[in-house]
mmCIF file of C-alpha atoms in Angstrom:
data_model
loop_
_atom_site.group_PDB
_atom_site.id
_atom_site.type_symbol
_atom_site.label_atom_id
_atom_site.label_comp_id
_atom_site.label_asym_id
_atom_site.label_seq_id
_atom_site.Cartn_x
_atom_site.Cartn_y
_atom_site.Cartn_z
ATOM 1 C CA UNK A 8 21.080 -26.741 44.656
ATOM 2 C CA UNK A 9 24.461 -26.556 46.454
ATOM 3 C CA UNK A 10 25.976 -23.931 44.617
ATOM 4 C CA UNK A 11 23.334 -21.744 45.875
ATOM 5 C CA UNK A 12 24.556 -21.543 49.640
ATOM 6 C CA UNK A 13 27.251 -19.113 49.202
ATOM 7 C CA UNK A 14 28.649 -17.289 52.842
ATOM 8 C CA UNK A 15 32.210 -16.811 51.256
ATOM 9 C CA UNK A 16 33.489 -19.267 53.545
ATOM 10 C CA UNK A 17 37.438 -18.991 52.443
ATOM 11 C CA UNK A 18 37.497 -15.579 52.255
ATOM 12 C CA UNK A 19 40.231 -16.251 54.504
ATOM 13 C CA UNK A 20 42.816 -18.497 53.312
ATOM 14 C CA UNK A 21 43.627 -19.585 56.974
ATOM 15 C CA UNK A 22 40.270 -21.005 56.926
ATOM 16 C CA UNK A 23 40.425 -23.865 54.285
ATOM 17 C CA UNK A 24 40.520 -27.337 55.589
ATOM 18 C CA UNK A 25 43.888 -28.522 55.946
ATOM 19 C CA UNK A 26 43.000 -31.973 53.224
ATOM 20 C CA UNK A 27 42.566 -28.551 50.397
ATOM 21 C CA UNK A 28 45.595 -26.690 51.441
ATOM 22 C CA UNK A 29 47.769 -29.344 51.537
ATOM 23 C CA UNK A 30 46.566 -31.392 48.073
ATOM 24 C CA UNK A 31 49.494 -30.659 45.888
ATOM 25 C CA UNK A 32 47.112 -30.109 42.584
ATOM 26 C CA UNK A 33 45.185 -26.600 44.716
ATOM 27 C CA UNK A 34 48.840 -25.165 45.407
ATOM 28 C CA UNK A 35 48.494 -22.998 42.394
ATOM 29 C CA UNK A 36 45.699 -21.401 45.148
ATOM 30 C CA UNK A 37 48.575 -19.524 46.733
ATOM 31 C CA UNK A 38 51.581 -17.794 47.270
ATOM 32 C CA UNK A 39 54.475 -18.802 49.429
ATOM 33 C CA UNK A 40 53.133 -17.069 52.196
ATOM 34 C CA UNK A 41 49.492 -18.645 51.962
ATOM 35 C CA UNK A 42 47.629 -16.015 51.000
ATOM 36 C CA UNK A 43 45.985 -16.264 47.501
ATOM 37 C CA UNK A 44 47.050 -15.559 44.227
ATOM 38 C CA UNK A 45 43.818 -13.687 43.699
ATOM 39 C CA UNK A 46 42.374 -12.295 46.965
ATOM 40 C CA UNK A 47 39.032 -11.782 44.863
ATOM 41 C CA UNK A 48 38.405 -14.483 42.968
ATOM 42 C CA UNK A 49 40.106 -17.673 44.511
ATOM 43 C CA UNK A 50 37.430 -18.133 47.250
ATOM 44 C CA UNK A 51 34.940 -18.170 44.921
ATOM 45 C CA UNK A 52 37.445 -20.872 43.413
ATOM 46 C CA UNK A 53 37.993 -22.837 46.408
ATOM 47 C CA UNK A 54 33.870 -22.780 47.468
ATOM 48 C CA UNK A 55 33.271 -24.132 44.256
ATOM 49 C CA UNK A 56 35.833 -26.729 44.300
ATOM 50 C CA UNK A 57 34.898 -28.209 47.731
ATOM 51 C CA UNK A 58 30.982 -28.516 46.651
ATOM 52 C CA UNK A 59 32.443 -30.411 43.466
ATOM 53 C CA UNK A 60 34.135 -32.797 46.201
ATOM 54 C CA UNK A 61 31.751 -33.010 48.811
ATOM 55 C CA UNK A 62 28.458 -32.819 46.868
ATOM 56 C CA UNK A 63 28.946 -34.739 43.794
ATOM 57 C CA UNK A 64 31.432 -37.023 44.188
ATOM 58 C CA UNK A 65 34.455 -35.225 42.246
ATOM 59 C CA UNK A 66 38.219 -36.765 43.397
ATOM 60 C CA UNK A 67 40.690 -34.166 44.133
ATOM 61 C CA UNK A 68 42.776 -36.014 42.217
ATOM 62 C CA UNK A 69 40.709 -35.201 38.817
ATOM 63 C CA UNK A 70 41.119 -31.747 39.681
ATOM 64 C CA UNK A 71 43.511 -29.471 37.902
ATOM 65 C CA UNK A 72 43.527 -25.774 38.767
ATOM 66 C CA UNK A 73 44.999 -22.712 36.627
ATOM 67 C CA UNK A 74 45.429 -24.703 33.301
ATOM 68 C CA UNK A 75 46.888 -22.784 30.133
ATOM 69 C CA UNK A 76 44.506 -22.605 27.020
ATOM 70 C CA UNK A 77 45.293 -21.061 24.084
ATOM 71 C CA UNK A 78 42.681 -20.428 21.820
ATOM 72 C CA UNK A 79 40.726 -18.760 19.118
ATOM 73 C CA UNK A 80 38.393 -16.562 19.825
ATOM 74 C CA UNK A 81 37.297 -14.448 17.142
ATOM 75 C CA UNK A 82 34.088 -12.708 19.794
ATOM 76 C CA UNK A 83 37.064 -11.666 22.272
ATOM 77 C CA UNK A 84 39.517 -10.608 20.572
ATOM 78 C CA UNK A 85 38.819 -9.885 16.872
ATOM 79 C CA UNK A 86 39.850 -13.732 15.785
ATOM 80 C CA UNK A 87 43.217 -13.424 17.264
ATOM 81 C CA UNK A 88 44.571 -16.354 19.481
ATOM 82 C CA UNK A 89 44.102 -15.601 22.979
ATOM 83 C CA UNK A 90 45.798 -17.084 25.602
ATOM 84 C CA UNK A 91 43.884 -18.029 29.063
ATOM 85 C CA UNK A 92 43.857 -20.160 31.646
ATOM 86 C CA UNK A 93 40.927 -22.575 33.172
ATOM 87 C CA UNK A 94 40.074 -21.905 37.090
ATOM 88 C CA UNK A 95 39.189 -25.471 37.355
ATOM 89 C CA UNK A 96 39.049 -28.473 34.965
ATOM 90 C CA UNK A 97 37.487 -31.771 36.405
ATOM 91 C CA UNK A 98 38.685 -34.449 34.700
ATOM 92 C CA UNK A 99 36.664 -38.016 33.677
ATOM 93 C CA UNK A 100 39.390 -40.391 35.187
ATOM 94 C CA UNK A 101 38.333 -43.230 33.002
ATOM 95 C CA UNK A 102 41.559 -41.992 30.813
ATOM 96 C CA UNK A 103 45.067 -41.249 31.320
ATOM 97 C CA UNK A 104 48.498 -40.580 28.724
ATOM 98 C CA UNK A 105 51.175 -42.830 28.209
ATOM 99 C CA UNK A 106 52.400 -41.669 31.935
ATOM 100 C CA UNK A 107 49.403 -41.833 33.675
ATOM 101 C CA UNK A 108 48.452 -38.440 33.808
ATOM 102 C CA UNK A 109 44.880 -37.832 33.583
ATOM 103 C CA UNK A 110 44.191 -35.929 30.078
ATOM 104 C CA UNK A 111 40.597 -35.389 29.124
ATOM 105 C CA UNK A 112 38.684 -32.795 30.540
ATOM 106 C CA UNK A 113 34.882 -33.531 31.607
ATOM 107 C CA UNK A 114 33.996 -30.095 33.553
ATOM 108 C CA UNK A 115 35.200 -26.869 32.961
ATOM 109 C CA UNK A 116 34.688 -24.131 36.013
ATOM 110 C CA UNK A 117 35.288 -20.019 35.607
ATOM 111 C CA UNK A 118 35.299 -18.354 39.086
ATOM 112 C CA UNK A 119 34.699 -14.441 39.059
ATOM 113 C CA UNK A 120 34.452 -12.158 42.014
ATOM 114 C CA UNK A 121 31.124 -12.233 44.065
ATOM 115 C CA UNK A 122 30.195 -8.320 42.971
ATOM 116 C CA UNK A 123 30.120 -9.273 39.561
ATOM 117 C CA UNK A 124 26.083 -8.687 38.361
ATOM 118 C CA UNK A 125 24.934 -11.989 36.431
ATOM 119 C CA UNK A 126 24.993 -10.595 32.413
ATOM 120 C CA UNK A 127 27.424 -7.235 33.559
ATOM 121 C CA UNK A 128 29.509 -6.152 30.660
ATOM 122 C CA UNK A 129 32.249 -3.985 32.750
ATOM 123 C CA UNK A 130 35.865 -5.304 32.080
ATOM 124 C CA UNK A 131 36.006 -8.858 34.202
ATOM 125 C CA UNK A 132 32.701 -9.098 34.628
ATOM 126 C CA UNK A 133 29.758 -11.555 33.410
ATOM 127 C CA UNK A 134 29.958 -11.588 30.089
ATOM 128 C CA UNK A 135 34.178 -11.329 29.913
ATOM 129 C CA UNK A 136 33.976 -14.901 31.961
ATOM 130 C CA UNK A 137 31.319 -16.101 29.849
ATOM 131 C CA UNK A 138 33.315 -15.378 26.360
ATOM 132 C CA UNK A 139 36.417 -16.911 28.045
ATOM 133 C CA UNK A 140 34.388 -20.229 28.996
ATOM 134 C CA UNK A 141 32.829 -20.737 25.936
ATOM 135 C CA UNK A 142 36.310 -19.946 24.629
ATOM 136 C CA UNK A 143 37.757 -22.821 26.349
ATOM 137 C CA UNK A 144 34.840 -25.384 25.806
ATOM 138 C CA UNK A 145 35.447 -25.033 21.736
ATOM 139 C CA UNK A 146 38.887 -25.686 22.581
ATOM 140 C CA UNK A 147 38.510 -28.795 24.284
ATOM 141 C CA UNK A 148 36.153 -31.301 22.709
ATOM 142 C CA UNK A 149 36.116 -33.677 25.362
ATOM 143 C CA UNK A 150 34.510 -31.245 28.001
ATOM 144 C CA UNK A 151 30.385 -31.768 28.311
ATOM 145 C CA UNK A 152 29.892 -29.197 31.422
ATOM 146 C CA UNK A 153 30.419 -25.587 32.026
ATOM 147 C CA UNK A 154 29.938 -24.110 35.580
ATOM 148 C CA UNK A 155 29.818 -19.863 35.386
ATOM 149 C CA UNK A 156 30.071 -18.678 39.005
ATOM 150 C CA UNK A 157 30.469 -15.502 41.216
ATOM 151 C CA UNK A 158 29.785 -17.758 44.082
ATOM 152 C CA UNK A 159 26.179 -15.634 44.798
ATOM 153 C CA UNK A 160 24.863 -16.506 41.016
ATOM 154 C CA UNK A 161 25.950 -19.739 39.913
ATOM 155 C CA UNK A 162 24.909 -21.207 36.040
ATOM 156 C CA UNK A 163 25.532 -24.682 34.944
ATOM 157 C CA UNK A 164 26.086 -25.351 31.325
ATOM 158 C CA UNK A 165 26.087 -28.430 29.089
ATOM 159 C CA UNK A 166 27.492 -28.668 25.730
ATOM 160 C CA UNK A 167 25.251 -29.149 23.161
ATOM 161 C CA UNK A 168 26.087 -32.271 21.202
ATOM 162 C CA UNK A 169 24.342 -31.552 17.751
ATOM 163 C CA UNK A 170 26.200 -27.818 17.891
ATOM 164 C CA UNK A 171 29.369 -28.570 20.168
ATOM 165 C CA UNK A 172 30.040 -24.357 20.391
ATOM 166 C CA UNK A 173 26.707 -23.942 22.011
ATOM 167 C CA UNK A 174 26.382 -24.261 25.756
ATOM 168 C CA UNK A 175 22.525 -24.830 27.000
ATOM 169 C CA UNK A 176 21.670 -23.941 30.397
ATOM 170 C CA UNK A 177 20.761 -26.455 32.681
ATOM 171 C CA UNK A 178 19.121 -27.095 35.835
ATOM 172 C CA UNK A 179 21.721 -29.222 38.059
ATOM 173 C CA UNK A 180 24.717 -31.636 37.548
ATOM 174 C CA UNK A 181 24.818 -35.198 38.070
ATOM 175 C CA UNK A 182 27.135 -37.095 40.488
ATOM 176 C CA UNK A 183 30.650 -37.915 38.941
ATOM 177 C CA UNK A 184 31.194 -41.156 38.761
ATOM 178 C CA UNK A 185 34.805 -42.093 39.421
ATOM 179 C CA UNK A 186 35.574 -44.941 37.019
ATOM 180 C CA UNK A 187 38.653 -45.798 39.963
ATOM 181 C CA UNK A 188 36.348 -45.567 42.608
ATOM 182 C CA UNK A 189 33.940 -47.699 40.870
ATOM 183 C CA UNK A 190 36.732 -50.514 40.398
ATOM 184 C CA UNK A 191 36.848 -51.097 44.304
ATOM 185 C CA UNK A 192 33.289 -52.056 44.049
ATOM 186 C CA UNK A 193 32.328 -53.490 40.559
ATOM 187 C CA UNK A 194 32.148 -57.074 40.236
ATOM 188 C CA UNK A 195 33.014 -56.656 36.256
ATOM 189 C CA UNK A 196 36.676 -54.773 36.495
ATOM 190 C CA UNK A 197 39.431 -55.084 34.575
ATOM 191 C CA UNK A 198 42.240 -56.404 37.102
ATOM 192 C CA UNK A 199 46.390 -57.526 36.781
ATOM 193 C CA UNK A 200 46.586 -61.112 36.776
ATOM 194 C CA UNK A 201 49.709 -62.741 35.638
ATOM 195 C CA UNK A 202 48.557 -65.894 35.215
ATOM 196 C CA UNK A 203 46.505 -64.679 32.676
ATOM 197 C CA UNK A 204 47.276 -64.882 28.651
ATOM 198 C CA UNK A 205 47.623 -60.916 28.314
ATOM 199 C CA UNK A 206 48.413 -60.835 32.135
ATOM 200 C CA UNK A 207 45.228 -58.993 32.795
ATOM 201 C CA UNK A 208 41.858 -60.664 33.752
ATOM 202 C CA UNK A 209 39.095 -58.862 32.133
ATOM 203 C CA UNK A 210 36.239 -60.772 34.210
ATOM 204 C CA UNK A 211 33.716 -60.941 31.080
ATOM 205 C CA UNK A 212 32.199 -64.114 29.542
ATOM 206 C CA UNK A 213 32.368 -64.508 25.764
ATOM 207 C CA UNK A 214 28.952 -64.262 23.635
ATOM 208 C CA UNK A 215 28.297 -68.017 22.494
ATOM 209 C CA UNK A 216 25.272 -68.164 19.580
ATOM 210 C CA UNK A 217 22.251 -68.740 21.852
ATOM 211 C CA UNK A 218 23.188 -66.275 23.638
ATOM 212 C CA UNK A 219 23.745 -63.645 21.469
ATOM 213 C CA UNK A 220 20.264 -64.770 20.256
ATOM 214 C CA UNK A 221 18.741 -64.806 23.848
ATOM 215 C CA UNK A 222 19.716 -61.117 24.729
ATOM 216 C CA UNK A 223 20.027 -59.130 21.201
ATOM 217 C CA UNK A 224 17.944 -61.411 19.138
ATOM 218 C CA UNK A 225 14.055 -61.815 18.715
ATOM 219 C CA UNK A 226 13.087 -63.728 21.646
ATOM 220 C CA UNK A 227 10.663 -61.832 24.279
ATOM 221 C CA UNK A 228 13.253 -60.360 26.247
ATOM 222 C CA UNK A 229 15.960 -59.618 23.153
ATOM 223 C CA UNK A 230 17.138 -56.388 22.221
ATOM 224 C CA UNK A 231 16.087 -56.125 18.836
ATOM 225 C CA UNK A 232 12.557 -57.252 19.629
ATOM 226 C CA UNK A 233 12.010 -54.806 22.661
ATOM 227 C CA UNK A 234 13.169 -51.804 20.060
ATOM 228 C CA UNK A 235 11.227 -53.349 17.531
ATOM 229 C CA UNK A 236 7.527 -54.272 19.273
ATOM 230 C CA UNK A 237 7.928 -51.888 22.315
ATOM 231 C CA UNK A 238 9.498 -49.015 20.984
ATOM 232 C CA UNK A 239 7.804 -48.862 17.650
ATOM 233 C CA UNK A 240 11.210 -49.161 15.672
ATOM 234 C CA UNK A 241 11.303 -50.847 12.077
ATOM 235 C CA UNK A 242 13.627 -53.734 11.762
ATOM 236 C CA UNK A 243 16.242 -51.990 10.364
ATOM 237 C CA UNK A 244 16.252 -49.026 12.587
ATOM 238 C CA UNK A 245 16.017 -51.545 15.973
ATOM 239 C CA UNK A 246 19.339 -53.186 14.149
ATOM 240 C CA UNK A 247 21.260 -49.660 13.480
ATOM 241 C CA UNK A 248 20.583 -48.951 17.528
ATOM 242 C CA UNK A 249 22.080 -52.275 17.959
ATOM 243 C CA UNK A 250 25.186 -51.364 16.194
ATOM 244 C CA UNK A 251 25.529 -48.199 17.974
ATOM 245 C CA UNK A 252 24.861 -49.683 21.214
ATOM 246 C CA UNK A 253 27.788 -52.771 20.139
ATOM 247 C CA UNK A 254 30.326 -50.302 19.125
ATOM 248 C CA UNK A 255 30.052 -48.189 22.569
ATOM 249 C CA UNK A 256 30.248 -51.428 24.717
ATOM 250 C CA UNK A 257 32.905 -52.674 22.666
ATOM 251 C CA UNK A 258 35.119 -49.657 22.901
ATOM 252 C CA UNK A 259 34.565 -49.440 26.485
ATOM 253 C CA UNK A 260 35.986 -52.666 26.986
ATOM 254 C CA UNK A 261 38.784 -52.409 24.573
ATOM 255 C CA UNK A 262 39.442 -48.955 25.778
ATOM 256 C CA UNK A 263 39.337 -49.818 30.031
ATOM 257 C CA UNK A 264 41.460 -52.673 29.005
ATOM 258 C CA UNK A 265 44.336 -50.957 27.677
ATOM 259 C CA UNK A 266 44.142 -48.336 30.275
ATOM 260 C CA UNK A 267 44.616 -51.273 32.578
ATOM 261 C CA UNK A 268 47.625 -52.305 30.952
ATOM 262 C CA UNK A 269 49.070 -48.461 30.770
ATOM 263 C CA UNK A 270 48.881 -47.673 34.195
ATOM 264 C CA UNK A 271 48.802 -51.155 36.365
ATOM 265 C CA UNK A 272 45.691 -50.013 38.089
ATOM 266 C CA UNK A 273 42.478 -52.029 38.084
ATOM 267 C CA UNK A 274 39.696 -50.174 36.274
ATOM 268 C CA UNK A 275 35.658 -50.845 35.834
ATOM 269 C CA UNK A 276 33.664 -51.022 32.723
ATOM 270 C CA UNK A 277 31.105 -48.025 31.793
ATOM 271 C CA UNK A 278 28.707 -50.453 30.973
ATOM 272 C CA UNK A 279 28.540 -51.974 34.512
ATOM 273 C CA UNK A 280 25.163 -54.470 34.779
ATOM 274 C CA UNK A 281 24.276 -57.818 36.460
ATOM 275 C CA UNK A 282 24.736 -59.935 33.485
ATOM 276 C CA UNK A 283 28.132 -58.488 31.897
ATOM 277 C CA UNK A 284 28.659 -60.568 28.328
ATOM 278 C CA UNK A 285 31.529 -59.683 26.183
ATOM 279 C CA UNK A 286 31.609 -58.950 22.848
ATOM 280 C CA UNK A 287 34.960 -59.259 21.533
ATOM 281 C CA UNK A 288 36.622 -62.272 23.074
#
């Protein structure tokens, strides 16, 4: 796993690549002479952030570093709020506010200094961090990853959907997938186009009756007989995974569509397959 190979690379400041030093959202990294903010702990920061770049796909430009929370957390500090700030929140740059700005979180990193024994309860050590990330998660329910790291122990968490306060260890994260990036290659992407009605050309192909019958229907290769006859489902249970399946396809489109039409910039669809079919046109 990457985050194993620690060597504190950027122990030195003068060492990080000049595309890192230069990005304006890592200048929080530093002082005005280019040293860091916190000799200790930023190049455990800065390690961590270049994996997220150069192993799994993360854009610097989903990155945020230093970001104020303020909180309650009644297992820190007796229930009062508590205010802290996130090392590192990735961002899922499918969505953006009214100005563009990229606004719900996806990954949430806490950096702590490389002597600091995995489960240590001194003052700023394991368990401190820990509190404070779990802190942070319950305060932003759009995050679904937690990275812990000292740099030499590294634990990847994942929020656990049926109990959103508990994060469960797991083994590895998956690649991001940059919903911009994927726009410059999808043949199904949301794109400006004036000489459209809405002045946007959403590139799907409205659900006529035989079709809807050839691909969700009960013909061989439909959706409700595969969940039915393959997966064991009863009628009625194959039709409420339908639904559920409907609703997230059509607020993907509905939702990539108006984030077209915020922010001028072309956008793919989640649901991204060789036969694209719209169902809300």
């Amino acid at each position: 796993m990457p985050f194993s190979d620690f060597t504190n690379p950027y122990q030195n400041p003068a060492n990080i690549p000049q595309k890192y030093r230069q990005h304006i959202n890592l200048l929080k990294l530093f002082k005005a002479d280019g040293s860091y903010v916190r000799p200790a702990e930023d190049p455990v920061t800065m390690w961590a952030l270049q994996i997220l770049v150069e192993e799994y796909g993360v854009p610097l430009e989903a990155m945020e570093l230093e970001l104020n929370s303020d909180f309650a957390e009644g297992t820190y500090q007796s229930g009062r709020r508590y205010q802290g700030r996130v090392d590192i929140v990735v961002y899922d740059d499918r969505y953006a506010d009214s100005i563009g700005n990229l606004d719900v979180a996806f990954i949430m990193v806490e950096a702590m200094e490389p002597s600091k024994k995995v489960g240590g309860t001194e003052g700023e050590g394991w368990v401190d961090h820990l509190n404070r990330l779990n802190a942070y998660m319950s305060a932003s329910p759009s995050a679904r990853y937690a990275i812990l790291t000292s740099g030499k122990h590294t634990v990847i968490y994942r929020r656990d959907l049926e109990y959103p306060r508990k994060l469960e260890i797991i083994g590895d994260l998956q690649k991001y997938e940059s919903a911009r990036e994927a726009a410059k290659h999808s043949f199904y992407t949301v794109i400006l186009n004036p000489s459209e009605p809405d002045g946007i050309q959403t590139g799907l192909t409205p659900l006529t009756r035989d079709k809807f019958r050839e691909v969700l229907g009960d013909t061989r290769s439909g959706c409700h007989s595969i969940l039915r006859d393959n997966e064991g489902l009863q009628p009625q249970e194959a039709v409420d995974a339908m639904v559920k399946f409907l609703f997230a396809k059509w607020y993907d489109e509905q939702a990539t569509i108006d984030l077209v039409k915020q922010t001028g910039e072309s956008r793919a669809y989640v649901f991204n397959v060789s036969n694209e079919i719209a169902f809300i046109k």
